[in-house]
CSV table of C-alpha atoms in Angstrom, one decimal:
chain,number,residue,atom,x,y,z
W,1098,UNK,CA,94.7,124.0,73.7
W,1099,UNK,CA,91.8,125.9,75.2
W,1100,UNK,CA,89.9,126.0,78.5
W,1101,UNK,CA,87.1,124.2,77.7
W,1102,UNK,CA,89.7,121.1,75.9
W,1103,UNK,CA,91.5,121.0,79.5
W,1104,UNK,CA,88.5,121.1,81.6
W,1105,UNK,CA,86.8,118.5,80.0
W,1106,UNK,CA,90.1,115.9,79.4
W,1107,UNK,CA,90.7,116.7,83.6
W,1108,UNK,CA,86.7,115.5,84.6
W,1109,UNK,CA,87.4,112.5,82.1
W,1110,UNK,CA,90.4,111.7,84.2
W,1111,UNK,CA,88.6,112.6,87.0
W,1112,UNK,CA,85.8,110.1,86.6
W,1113,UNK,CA,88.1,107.0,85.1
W,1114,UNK,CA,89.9,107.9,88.0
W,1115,UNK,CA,87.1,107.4,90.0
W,1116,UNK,CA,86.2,104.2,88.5
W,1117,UNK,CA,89.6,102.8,89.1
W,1118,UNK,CA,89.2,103.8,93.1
W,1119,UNK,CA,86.1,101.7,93.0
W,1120,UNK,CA,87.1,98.9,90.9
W,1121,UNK,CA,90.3,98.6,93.6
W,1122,UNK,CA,88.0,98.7,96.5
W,1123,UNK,CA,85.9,96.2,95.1
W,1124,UNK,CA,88.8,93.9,94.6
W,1125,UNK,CA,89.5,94.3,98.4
W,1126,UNK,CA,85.8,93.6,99.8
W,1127,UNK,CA,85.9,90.4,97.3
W,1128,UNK,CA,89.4,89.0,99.2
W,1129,UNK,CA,88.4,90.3,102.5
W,1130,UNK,CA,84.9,88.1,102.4
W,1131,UNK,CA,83.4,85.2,100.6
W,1132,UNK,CA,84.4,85.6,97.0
W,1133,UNK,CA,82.7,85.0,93.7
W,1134,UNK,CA,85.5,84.2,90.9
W,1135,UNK,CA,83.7,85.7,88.9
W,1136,UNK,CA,83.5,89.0,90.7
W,1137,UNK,CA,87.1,89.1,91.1
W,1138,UNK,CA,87.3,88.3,87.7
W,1139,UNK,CA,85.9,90.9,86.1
W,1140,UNK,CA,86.6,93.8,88.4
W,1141,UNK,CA,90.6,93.0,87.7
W,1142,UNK,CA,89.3,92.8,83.8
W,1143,UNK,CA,87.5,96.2,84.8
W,1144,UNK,CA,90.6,97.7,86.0
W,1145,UNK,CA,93.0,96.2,84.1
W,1146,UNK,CA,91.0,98.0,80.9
W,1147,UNK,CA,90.4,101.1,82.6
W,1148,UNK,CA,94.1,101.3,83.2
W,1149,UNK,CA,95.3,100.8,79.4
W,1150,UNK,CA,92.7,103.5,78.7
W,1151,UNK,CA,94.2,105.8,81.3
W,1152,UNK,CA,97.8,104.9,80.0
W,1153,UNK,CA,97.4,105.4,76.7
W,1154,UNK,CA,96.2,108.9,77.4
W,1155,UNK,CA,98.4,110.8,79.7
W,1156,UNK,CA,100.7,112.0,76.8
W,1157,UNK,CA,97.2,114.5,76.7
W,1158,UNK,CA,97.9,115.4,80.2
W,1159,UNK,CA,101.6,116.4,79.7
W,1160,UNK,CA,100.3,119.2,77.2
W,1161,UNK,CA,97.5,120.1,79.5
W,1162,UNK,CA,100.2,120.6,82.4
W,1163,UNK,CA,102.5,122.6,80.0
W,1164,UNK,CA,99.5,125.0,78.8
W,1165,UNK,CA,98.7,125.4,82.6
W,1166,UNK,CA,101.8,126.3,83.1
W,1167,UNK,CA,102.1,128.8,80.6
W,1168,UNK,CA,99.0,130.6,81.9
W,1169,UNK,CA,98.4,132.6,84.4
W,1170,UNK,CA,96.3,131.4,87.8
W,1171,UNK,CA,93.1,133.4,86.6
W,1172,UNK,CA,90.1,131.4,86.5
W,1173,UNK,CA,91.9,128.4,87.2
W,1174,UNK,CA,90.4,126.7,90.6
W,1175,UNK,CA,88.2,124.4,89.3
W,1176,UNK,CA,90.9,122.8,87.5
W,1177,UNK,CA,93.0,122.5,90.4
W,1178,UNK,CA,90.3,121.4,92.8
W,1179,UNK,CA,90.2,118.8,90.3
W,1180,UNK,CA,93.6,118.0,90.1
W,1181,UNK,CA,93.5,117.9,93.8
W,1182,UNK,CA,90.9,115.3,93.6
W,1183,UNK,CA,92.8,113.2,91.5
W,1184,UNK,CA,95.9,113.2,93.3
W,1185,UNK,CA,94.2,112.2,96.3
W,1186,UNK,CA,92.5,109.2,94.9
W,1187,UNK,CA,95.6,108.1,93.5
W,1188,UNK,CA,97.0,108.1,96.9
W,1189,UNK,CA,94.1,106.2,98.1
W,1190,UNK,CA,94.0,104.0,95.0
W,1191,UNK,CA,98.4,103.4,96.2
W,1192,UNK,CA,97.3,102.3,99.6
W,1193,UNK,CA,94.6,99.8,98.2
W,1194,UNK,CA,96.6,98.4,95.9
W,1195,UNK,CA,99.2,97.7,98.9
W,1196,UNK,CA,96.2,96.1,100.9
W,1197,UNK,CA,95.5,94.1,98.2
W,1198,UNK,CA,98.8,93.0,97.2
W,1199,UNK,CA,99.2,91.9,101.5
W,1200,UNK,CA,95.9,89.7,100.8
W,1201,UNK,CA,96.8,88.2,97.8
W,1202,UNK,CA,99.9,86.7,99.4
W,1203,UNK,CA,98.1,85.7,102.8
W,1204,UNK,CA,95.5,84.2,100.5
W,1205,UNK,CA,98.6,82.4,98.6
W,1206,UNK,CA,100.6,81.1,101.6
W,1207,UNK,CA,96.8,79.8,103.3
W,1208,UNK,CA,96.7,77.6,99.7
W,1209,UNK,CA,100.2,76.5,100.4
W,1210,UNK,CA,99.8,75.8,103.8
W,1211,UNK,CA,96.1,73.8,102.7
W,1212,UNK,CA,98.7,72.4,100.0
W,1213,UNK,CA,101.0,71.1,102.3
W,1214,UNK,CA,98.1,69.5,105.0
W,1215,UNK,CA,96.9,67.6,102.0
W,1216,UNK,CA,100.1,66.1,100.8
W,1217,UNK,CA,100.6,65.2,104.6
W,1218,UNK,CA,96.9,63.6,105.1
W,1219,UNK,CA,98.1,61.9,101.8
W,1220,UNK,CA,101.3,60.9,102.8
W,1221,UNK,CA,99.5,59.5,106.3
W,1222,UNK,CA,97.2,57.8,104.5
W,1223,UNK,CA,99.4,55.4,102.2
W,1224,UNK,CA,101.4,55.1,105.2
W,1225,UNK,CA,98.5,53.2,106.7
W,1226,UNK,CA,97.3,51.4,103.8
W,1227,UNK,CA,100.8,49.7,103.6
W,1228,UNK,CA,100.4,48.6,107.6
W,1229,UNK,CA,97.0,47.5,107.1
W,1230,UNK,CA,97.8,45.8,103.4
W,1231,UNK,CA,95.8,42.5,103.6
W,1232,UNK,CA,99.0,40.0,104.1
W,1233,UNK,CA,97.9,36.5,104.9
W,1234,UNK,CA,98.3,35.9,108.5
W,1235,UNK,CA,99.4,32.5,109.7
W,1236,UNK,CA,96.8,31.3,112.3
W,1237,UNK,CA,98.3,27.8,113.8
W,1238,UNK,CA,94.6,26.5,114.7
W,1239,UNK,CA,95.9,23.1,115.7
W,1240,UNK,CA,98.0,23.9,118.2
């Protein structure tokens, strides 16, 4: 595998990695405010795709790391300022996806606890309707 090969499969992975930084941040500014569903949506489709795609090719990366390597250090820098980049978006890209994963269960035990108000108000609510069920009253108006 040549150069050229390496340099341009590392900026691919660079920019999906890049993409899959920003599709994770948007999926935290859409839980942190007012959220579309349809926003949501479709950056986790985003993501979700972009993360097969990435998947699927980092059996390209094993023989890129194998060649690297086997070379010497020689022109070499912009590949690892690269690799450099990527590692440190992944990191950033872990610590997102922890931030998300806190909001998605805060979001989850809010619907519960929304859940559970309900079924009380519900449960309040029949209560009443049995008290105030219209039973005839006995009114002795003679007497």
């Amino acid at each position: 595998m040549d150069k050229k090969k390496i340099i341009d499969r590392l900026s691919t992975l660079a920019l999906d990695n890049k993409a899959l930084f920003t599709h994770t941040m948007e999926i935290k500014k859409a839980l942190l405010g007012d959220f579309s569903e349809n926003i949501l949506e479709d950056s986790f489709k985003k993501r979700g795709l972009l993360l097969e795609k990435m998947n699927s090719s980092i059996k390209n990366f094993d023989s890129i790391k194998e060649f690297c390597n086997c070379t010497d250090n020689t022109g070499w820098n912009s590949t690892n300022e690269t690799l450099q980049q990527i590692k440190q978006e992944l990191n950033a890209t872990i610590v997102l996806n922890e931030e998300i994963t806190s909001l998605i269960k805060q979001q989850i035990n809010d619907i519960i606890s929304y859940l559970e108000k309900m079924q009380e108000g519900r449960h309040f609510i029949n209560t009443l309707k049995k008290h105030l069920s219209p039973t005839p009253s006995l009114i002795d108006i003679f007497g």
